[in-house]
mmCIF file of C-alpha atoms and ligand atoms in Angstrom:
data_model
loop_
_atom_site.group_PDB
_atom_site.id
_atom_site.type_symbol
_atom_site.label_atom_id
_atom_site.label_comp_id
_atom_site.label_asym_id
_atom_site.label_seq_id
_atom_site.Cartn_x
_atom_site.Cartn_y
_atom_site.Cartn_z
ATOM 1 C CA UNK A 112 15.591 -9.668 5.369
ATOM 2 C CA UNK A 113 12.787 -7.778 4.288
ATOM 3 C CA UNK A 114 12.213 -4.467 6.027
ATOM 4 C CA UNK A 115 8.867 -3.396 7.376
ATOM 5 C CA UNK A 116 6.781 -0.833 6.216
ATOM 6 C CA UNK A 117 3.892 1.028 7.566
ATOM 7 C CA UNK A 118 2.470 3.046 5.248
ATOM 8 C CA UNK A 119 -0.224 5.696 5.828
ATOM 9 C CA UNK A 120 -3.192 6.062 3.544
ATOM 10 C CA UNK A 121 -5.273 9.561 4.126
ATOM 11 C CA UNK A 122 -7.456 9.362 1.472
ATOM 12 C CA UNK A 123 -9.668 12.449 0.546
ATOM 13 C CA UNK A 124 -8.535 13.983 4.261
ATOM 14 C CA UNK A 125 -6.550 17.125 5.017
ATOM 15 C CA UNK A 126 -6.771 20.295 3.241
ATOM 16 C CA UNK A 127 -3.231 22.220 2.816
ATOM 17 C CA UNK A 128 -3.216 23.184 6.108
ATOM 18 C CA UNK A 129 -4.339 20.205 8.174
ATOM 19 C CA UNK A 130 -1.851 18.219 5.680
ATOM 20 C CA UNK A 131 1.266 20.385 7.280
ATOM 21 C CA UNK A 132 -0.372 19.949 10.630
ATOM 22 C CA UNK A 133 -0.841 16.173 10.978
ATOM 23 C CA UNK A 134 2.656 15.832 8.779
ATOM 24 C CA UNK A 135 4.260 17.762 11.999
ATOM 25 C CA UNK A 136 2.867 15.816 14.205
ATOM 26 C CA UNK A 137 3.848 12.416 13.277
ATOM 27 C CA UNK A 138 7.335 13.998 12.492
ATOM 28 C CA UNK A 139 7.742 15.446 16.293
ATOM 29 C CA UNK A 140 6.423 12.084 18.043
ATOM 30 C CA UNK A 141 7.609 9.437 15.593
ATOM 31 C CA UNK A 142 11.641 10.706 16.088
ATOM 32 C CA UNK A 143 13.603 8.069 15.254
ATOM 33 C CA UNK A 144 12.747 4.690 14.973
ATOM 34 C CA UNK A 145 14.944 1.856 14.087
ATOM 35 C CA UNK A 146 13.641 -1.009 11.528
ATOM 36 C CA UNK A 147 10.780 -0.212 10.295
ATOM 37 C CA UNK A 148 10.017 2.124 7.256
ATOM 38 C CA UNK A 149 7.461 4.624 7.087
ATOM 39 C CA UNK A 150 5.802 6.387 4.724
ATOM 40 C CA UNK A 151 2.706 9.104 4.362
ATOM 41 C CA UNK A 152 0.585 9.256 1.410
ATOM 42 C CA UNK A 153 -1.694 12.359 1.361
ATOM 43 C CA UNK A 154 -3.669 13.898 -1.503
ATOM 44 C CA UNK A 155 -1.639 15.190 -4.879
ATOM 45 C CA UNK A 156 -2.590 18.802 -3.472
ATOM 46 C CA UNK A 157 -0.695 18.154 -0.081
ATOM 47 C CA UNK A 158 2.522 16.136 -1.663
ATOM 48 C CA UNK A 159 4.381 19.708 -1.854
ATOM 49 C CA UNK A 160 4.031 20.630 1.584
ATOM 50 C CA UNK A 161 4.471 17.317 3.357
ATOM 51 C CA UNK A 162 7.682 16.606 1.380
ATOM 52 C CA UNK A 163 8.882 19.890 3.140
ATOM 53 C CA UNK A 164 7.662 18.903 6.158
ATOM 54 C CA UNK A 165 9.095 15.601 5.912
ATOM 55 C CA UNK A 166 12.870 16.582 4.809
ATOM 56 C CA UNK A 167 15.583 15.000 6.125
ATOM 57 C CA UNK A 168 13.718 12.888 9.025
ATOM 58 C CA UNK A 169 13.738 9.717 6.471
ATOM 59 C CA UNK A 170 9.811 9.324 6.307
ATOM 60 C CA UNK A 171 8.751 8.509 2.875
ATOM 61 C CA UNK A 172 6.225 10.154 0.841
ATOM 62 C CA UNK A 173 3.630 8.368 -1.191
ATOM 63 C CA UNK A 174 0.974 9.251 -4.166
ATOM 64 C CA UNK A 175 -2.515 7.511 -3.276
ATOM 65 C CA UNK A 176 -3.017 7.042 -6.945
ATOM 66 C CA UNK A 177 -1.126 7.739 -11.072
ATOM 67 C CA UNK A 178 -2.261 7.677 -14.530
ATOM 68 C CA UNK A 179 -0.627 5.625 -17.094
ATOM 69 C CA UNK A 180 0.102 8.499 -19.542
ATOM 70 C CA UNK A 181 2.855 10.721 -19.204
ATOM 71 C CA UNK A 182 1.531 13.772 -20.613
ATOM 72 C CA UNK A 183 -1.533 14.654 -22.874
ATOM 73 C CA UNK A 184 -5.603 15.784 -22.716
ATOM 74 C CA UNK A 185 -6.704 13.392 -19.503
ATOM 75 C CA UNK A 186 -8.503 16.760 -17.747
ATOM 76 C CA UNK A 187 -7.777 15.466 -13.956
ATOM 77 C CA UNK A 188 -5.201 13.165 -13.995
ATOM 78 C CA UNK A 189 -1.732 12.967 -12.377
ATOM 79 C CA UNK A 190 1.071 11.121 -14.611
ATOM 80 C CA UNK A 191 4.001 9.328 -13.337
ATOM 81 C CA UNK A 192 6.049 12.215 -14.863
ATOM 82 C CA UNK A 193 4.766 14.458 -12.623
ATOM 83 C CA UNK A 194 5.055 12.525 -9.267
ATOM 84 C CA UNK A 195 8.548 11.112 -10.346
ATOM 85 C CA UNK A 196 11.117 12.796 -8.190
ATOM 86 C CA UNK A 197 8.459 14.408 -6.071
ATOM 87 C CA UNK A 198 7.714 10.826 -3.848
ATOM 88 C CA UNK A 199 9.094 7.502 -3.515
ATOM 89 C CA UNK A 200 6.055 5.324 -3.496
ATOM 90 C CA UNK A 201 2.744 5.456 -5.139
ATOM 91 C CA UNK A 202 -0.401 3.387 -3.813
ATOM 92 C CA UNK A 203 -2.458 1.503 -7.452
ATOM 93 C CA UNK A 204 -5.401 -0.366 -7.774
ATOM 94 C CA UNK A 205 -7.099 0.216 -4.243
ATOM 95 C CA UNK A 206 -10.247 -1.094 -3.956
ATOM 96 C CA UNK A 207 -12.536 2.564 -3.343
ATOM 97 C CA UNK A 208 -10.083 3.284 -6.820
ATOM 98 C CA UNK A 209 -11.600 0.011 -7.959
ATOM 99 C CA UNK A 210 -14.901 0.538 -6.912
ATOM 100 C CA UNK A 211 -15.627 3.680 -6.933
ATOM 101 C CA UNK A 212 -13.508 5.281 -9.791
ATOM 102 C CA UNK A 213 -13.868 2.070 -12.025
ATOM 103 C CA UNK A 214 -10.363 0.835 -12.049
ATOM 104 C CA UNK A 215 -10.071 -2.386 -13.576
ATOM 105 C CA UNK A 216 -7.104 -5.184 -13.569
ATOM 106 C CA UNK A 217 -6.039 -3.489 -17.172
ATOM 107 C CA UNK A 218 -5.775 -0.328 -16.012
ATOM 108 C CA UNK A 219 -3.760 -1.170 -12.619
ATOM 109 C CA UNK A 220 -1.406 -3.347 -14.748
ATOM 110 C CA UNK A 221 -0.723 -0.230 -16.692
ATOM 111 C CA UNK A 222 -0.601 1.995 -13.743
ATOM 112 C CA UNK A 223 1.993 0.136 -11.821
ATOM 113 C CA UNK A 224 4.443 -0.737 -14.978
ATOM 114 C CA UNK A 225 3.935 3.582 -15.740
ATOM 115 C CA UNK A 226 4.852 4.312 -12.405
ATOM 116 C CA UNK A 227 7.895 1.896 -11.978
ATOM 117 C CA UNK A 228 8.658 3.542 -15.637
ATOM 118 C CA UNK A 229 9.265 6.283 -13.569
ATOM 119 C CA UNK A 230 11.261 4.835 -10.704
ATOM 120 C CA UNK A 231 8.086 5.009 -8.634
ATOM 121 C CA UNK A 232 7.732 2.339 -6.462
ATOM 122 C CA UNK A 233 4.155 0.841 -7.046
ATOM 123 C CA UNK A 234 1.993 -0.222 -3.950
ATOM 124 C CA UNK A 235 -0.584 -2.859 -5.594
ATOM 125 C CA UNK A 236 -3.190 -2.859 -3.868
ATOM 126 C CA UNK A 237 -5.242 -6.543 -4.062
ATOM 127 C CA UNK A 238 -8.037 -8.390 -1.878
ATOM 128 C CA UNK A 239 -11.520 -9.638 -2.158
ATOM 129 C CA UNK A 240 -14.935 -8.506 -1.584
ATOM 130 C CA UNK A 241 -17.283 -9.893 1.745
ATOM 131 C CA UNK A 242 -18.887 -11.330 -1.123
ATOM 132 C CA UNK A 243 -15.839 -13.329 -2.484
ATOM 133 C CA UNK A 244 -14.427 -14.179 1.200
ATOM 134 C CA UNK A 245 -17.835 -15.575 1.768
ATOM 135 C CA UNK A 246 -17.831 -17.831 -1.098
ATOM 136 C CA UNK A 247 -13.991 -19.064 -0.568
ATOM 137 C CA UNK A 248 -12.942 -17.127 -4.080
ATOM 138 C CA UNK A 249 -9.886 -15.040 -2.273
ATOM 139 C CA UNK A 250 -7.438 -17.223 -4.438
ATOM 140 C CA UNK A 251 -9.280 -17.048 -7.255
ATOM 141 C CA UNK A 252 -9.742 -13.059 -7.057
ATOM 142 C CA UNK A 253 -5.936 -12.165 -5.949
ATOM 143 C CA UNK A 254 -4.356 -14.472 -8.384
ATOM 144 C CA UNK A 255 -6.332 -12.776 -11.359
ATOM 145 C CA UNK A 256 -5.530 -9.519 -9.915
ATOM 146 C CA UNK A 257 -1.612 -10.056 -9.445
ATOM 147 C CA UNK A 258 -1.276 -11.972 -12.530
ATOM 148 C CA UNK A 259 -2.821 -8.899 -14.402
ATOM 149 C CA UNK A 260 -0.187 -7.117 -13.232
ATOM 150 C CA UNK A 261 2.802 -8.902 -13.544
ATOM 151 C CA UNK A 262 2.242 -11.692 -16.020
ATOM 152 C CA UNK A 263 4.351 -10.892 -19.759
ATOM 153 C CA UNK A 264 6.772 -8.283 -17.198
ATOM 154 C CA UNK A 265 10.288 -9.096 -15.636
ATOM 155 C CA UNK A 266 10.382 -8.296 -12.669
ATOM 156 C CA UNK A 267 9.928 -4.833 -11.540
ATOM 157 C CA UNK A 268 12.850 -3.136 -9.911
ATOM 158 C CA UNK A 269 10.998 -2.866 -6.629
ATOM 159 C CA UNK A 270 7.077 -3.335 -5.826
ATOM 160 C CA UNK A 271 5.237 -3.913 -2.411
ATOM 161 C CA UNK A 272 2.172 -5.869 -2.525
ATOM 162 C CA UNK A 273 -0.644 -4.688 0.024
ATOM 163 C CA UNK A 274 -3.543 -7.938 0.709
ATOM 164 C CA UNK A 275 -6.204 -5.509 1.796
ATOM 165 C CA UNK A 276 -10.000 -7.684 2.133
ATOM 166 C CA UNK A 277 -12.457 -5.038 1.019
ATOM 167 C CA UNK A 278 -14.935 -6.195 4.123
ATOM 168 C CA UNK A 279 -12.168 -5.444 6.138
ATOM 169 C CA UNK A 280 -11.729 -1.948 5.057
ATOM 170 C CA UNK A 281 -12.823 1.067 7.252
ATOM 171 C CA UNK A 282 -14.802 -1.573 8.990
ATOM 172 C CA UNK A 283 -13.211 -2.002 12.023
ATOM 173 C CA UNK A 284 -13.728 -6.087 11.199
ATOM 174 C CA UNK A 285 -10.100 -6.540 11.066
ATOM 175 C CA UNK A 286 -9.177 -9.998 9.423
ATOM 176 C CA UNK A 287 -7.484 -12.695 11.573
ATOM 177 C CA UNK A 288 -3.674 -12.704 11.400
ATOM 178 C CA UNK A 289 -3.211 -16.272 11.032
ATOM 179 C CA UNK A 290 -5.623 -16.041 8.169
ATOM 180 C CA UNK A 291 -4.008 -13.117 6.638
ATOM 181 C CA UNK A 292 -0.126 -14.869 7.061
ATOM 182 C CA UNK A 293 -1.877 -17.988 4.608
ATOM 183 C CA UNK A 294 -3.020 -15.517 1.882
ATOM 184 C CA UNK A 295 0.303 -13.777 2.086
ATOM 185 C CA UNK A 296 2.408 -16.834 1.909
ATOM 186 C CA UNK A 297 -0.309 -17.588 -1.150
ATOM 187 C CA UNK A 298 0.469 -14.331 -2.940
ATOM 188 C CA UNK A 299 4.021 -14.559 -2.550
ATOM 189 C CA UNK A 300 4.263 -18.388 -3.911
ATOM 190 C CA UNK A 301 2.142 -16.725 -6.729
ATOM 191 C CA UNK A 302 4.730 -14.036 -7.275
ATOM 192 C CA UNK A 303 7.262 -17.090 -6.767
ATOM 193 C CA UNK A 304 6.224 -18.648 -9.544
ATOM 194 C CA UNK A 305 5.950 -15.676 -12.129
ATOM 195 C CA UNK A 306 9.390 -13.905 -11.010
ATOM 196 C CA UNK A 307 10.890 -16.939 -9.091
ATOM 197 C CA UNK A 308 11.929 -17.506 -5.791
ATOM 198 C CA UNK A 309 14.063 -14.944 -5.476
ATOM 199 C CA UNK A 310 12.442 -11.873 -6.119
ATOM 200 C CA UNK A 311 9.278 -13.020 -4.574
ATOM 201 C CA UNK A 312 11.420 -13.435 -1.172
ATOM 202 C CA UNK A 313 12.572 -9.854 -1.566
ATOM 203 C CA UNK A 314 8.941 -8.144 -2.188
ATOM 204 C CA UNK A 315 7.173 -6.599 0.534
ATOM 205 C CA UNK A 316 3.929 -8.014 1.155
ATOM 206 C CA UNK A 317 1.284 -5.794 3.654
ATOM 207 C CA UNK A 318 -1.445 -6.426 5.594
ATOM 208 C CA UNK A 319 -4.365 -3.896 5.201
ATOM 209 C CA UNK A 320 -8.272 -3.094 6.787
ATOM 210 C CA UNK A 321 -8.895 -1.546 10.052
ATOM 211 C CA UNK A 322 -5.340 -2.009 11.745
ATOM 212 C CA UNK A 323 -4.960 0.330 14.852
ATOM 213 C CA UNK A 324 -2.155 0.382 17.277
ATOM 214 C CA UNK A 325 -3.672 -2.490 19.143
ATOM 215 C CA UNK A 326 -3.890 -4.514 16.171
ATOM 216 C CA UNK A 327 -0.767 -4.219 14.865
ATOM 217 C CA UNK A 328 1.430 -6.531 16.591
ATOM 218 C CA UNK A 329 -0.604 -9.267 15.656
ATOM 219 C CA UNK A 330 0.236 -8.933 12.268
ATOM 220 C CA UNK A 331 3.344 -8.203 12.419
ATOM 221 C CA UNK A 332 4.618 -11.371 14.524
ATOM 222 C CA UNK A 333 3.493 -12.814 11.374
ATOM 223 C CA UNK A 334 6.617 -14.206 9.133
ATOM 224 C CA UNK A 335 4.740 -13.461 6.221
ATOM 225 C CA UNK A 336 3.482 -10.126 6.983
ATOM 226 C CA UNK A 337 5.797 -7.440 6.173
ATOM 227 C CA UNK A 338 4.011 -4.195 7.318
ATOM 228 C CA UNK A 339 1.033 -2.400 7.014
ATOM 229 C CA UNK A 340 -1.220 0.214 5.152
ATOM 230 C CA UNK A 341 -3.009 1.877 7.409
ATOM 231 C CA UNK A 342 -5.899 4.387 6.435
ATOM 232 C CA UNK A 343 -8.788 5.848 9.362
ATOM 233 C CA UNK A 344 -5.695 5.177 12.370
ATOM 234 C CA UNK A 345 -3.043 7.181 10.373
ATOM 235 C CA UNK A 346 -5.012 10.344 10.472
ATOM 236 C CA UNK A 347 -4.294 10.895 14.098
ATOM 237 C CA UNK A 348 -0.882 11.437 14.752
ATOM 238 C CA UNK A 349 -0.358 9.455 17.823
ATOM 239 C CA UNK A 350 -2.477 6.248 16.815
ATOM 240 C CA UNK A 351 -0.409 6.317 13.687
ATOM 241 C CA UNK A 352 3.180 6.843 15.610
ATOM 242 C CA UNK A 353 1.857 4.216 18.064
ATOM 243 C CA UNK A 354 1.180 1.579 15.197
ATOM 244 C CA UNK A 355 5.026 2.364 14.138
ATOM 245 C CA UNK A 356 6.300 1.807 17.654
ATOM 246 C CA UNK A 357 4.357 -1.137 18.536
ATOM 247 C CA UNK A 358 5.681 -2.429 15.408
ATOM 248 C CA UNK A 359 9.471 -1.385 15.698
ATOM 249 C CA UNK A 360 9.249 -3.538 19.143
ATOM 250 C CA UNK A 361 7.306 -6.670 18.041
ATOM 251 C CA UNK A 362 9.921 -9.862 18.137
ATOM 252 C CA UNK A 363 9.482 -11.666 14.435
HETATM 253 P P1 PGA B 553 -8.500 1.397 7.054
HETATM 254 O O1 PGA B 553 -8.099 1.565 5.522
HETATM 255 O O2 PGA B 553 -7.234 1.263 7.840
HETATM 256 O O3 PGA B 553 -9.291 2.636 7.391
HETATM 257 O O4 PGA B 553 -9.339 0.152 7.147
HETATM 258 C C1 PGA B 553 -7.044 0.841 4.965
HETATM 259 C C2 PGA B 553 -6.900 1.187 3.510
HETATM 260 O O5 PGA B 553 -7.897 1.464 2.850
HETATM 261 O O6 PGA B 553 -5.778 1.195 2.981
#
């Protein structure tokens, strides 16, 4: 049985101080919950002071992005050396990295086998532009991404996969969740059929792109659907607690 994850994306939000603040928060309403997994993934700068802010309630921390080299003259980047130890999970190949920074499929393959190098768990980010959904090429555009990733690799110790549309991002235009459960069960045969059966049972596969509290059960009643990264909604501390309860209490 696969456990869920919700996993919270800030993005370029929260200065040192509003970090520790909105870390408190979630830590003081979220208390305990039972079977789900959950995880916060602010800037490098803030990874210091949410890890103490986070000790010892069993939220995760996560690294929105790594370089592929461990050490050297790359003025700006973060290496897996340098997060290992410091956070459990790291998020690779998001599409504003994509976009925006220029990530390509090399440099994601090379991000996620550096960071599971480093006993980082990678979260690969996939999904396909308006432009793509519009002209029925999602297959086309997750299977080159995955297979960039994992084809010539066993099987990683442990990834999660994270289907994230791009038109669905920050858009409030969340994507159907019967729509979303086909990809999935697409990506995972995919992952079936480069690491076998198996493993491709045991990988967490999320939904992303606009999901709010009264969102998330939909995708989560999903069989398919295995959590949820969840960027604007996880930078209020309630909406984001309320997207973990809603999903602790959905029936699968
Ligand atoms: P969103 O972002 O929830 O604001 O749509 C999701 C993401 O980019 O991971």
């Amino acid at each position: 049985m696969r456990k869920l994850l919700i996993a919270a994306n800030w993005k370029m939000n929260c200065n040192l101080e509003e970090a520790t603040a909105l870390a408190t928060a979630v830590r003081e309403s979220l208390g305990a919950v039972v079977g789900v997994e959950v995880a916060l993934c602010p800037p490098f700068v803030d990874l210091q002071a949410v890890k103490a802010v986070l000790a010892e309630t069993g939220v995760q921390l996560g690294a929105q992005d790594v370089f592929y080299e461990d050490a050297g003259a790359f003025t700006g980047a973060i290496s897996p050396r340098m997060l290992q130890g410091l956070c459990k999970y790291v998020i690779v190949g998001h599409s504003e990295r994509r976009h925006i920074f220029g990530d390509t499929d090399e440099s994601v393959a090379r991000k996620v086998h550096a960071a599971a190098r480093h006993s980082l768990v990678p979260i690969l980010c996939i999904g396909e532009t308006l432009d793509e959904f519009e002209s029925a090429r999602t297959a086309e555009v997750l299977q080159r991404q995955l297979t960039a990733v994992l084809r010539d690799s066993d099987p990683l110790p442990e990834i999660v996969v994270a289907y994230e549309p791009v038109w669905a991002i920050g858009t409030g235009k969340s994507a159907e969740p019967e729509a979303v459960n086909l990809t999935v069960t697409e990506v995972r045969t995919l992952l079936a059929e480069m690491w076998g059966l198996e493993v491709a049972n045991g990988i967490r596969i999320l939904y992303g792109g606009s999901v709010n509290s009264g969102n998330i059960a939909g995708y989560i009643r999903q069989p398919e659907i295995d959590g949820a990264l969840v960027g604007g909604a996880s930078l209020r501390a309630q909406e984001f607690c309320d997207i973990v309860f809603a999903t602790a209490a959905t029936r699968r």
